[in-house]
Amino acid sequence: MNAFLDFLIANWQLSGLLVVMVTVYLVFEFIQQVMPGNSVSPEEAVVLINHQKAVVLDVRTPQEFSTGHILDAINVDASESDVKLKTLNKYMQRPVIVVCAHGKRSTLFAKRLRTLGFSTVVNLTGGLHAWQNSGLPLTTSGSNKQQRMK
């Protein structure tokens, strides 16, 4: 035990760094436990779409969207002003799944929607890459719901 304490004292910078890293890890784990539901896996997204009529908002560029998207997804420019986003108010009481290529843009956009009062907004973890890696289909065809927000 004395050797361990001597090591900690002799290497106080490394010991302090270890304490900080463990603390940060525990804080992030705690946040994940306290704030569940901010993101969903592709499989959970399918359940939301099929059973709770979730709306899929794809925040990629129109060019990215045209290469393939989730069926019935609505393409929304992530840089739109909050005033223009008011056109999405008709979806405020429905679950909303926000999607991008890897999950980074959609995380920020989901936070914006929450601040605008949307009741249930989740981010697709891993974005469309995770969707495709799960073996789920994309479409490039158009339909009435596959629209660009204007």
XYZ file of C-alpha atoms in Angstrom:
150
model
C 0.000 0.000 0.000
C 2.840 2.361 0.793
C 4.366 1.713 -2.623
C 1.075 2.641 -4.282
C 0.811 5.898 -2.321
C 4.453 6.686 -3.103
C 3.715 6.139 -6.797
C 0.677 8.445 -6.679
C 2.633 11.165 -4.925
C 5.618 10.840 -7.248
C 3.334 10.956 -10.303
C 0.806 13.483 -9.105
C 0.168 14.882 -12.611
C -0.775 11.468 -13.985
C -2.833 10.696 -10.903
C -4.703 13.982 -11.235
C -5.319 13.347 -14.919
C -6.708 9.901 -14.109
C -9.078 11.380 -11.522
C -10.276 14.022 -14.013
C -10.819 11.438 -16.756
C -12.777 9.112 -14.477
C -14.892 12.037 -13.253
C -15.693 13.173 -16.794
C -16.620 9.625 -17.772
C -18.941 9.262 -14.773
C -20.594 12.631 -15.476
C -21.301 11.660 -19.092
C -22.688 8.298 -17.999
C -24.903 10.042 -15.454
C -26.188 12.469 -18.099
C -27.045 9.545 -20.393
C -29.036 7.929 -17.573
C -30.831 11.122 -16.543
C -31.677 12.273 -20.070
C -32.733 9.162 -21.957
C -34.566 9.384 -25.230
C -32.427 11.979 -26.953
C -31.319 9.481 -29.563
C -32.546 6.230 -31.037
C -30.970 3.357 -32.897
C -32.119 2.578 -36.434
C -34.227 -0.303 -35.102
C -35.900 1.952 -32.511
C -36.531 4.512 -35.250
C -38.372 1.884 -37.315
C -40.627 1.155 -34.337
C -41.358 4.867 -33.893
C -42.137 5.259 -37.597
C -44.348 2.175 -37.831
C -46.188 2.324 -34.508
C -46.207 5.979 -33.476
C -46.267 7.626 -36.918
C -43.005 9.466 -36.284
C -41.990 12.123 -38.775
C -38.490 11.812 -40.243
C -36.722 15.120 -40.872
C -33.580 14.752 -42.979
C -31.274 17.742 -42.447
C -28.760 16.885 -45.151
C -28.342 19.017 -48.244
C -30.791 18.499 -51.114
C -27.975 16.877 -53.096
C -27.274 14.384 -50.296
C -31.002 13.792 -49.862
C -31.425 12.973 -53.564
C -28.798 10.206 -53.363
C -30.996 8.259 -50.924
C -33.182 8.869 -47.897
C -35.587 7.156 -45.538
C -39.015 6.565 -47.049
C -41.373 9.518 -46.415
C -38.555 11.679 -44.998
C -38.871 15.452 -45.275
C -35.737 17.304 -46.342
C -35.161 20.348 -44.123
C -32.230 22.720 -44.459
C -30.468 22.664 -41.092
C -29.524 26.324 -41.482
C -33.151 27.506 -41.849
C -34.234 30.309 -39.561
C -36.519 29.518 -36.661
C -39.244 31.529 -38.413
C -39.167 29.166 -41.405
C -39.104 26.168 -39.069
C -42.531 27.253 -37.801
C -43.916 25.502 -40.903
C -43.080 22.272 -39.082
C -45.414 23.155 -36.182
C -47.993 20.677 -37.506
C -45.626 17.924 -36.313
C -45.122 19.326 -32.781
C -47.215 16.658 -31.070
C -45.849 13.743 -33.095
C -42.524 12.022 -32.485
C -39.847 13.555 -34.728
C -36.720 11.687 -35.799
C -33.948 13.960 -37.050
C -31.472 12.390 -39.477
C -28.227 13.398 -41.189
C -25.289 11.469 -42.615
C -23.482 10.618 -39.366
C -25.588 12.098 -36.554
C -23.747 15.350 -35.870
C -25.872 17.920 -37.751
C -29.039 16.179 -36.642
C -28.034 16.383 -32.967
C -27.801 20.170 -33.182
C -31.015 20.437 -35.182
C -32.875 18.233 -32.682
C -31.837 20.589 -29.882
C -33.215 23.522 -31.890
C -36.551 21.766 -32.346
C -36.767 21.056 -28.616
C -36.244 24.747 -27.864
C -39.065 25.548 -30.312
C -41.424 23.385 -28.239
C -41.508 20.067 -30.083
C -42.653 17.447 -27.603
C -40.674 14.377 -28.690
C -37.543 14.891 -30.763
C -34.882 12.236 -31.141
C -31.713 11.964 -33.156
C -30.910 8.890 -35.246
C -27.681 7.643 -33.680
C -25.035 7.245 -36.357
C -27.231 8.856 -38.996
C -27.973 7.259 -42.346
C -24.710 5.335 -42.217
C -25.992 3.446 -39.181
C -29.360 3.019 -40.932
C -27.682 1.425 -43.947
C -25.323 -0.667 -41.794
C -28.419 -2.097 -40.095
C -29.600 -3.317 -43.499
C -32.498 -0.873 -43.680
C -33.523 0.501 -47.082
C -33.206 3.960 -48.564
C -35.208 5.338 -51.445
C -34.468 7.890 -54.142
C -38.000 8.057 -55.493
C -40.361 10.864 -54.664
C -43.746 10.789 -53.016
C -46.054 13.376 -51.503
C -44.304 13.265 -48.151
C -40.786 13.194 -49.568
C -40.539 16.889 -50.001
C -38.251 19.791 -49.397
C -39.541 22.156 -46.794
C -40.307 25.489 -48.418
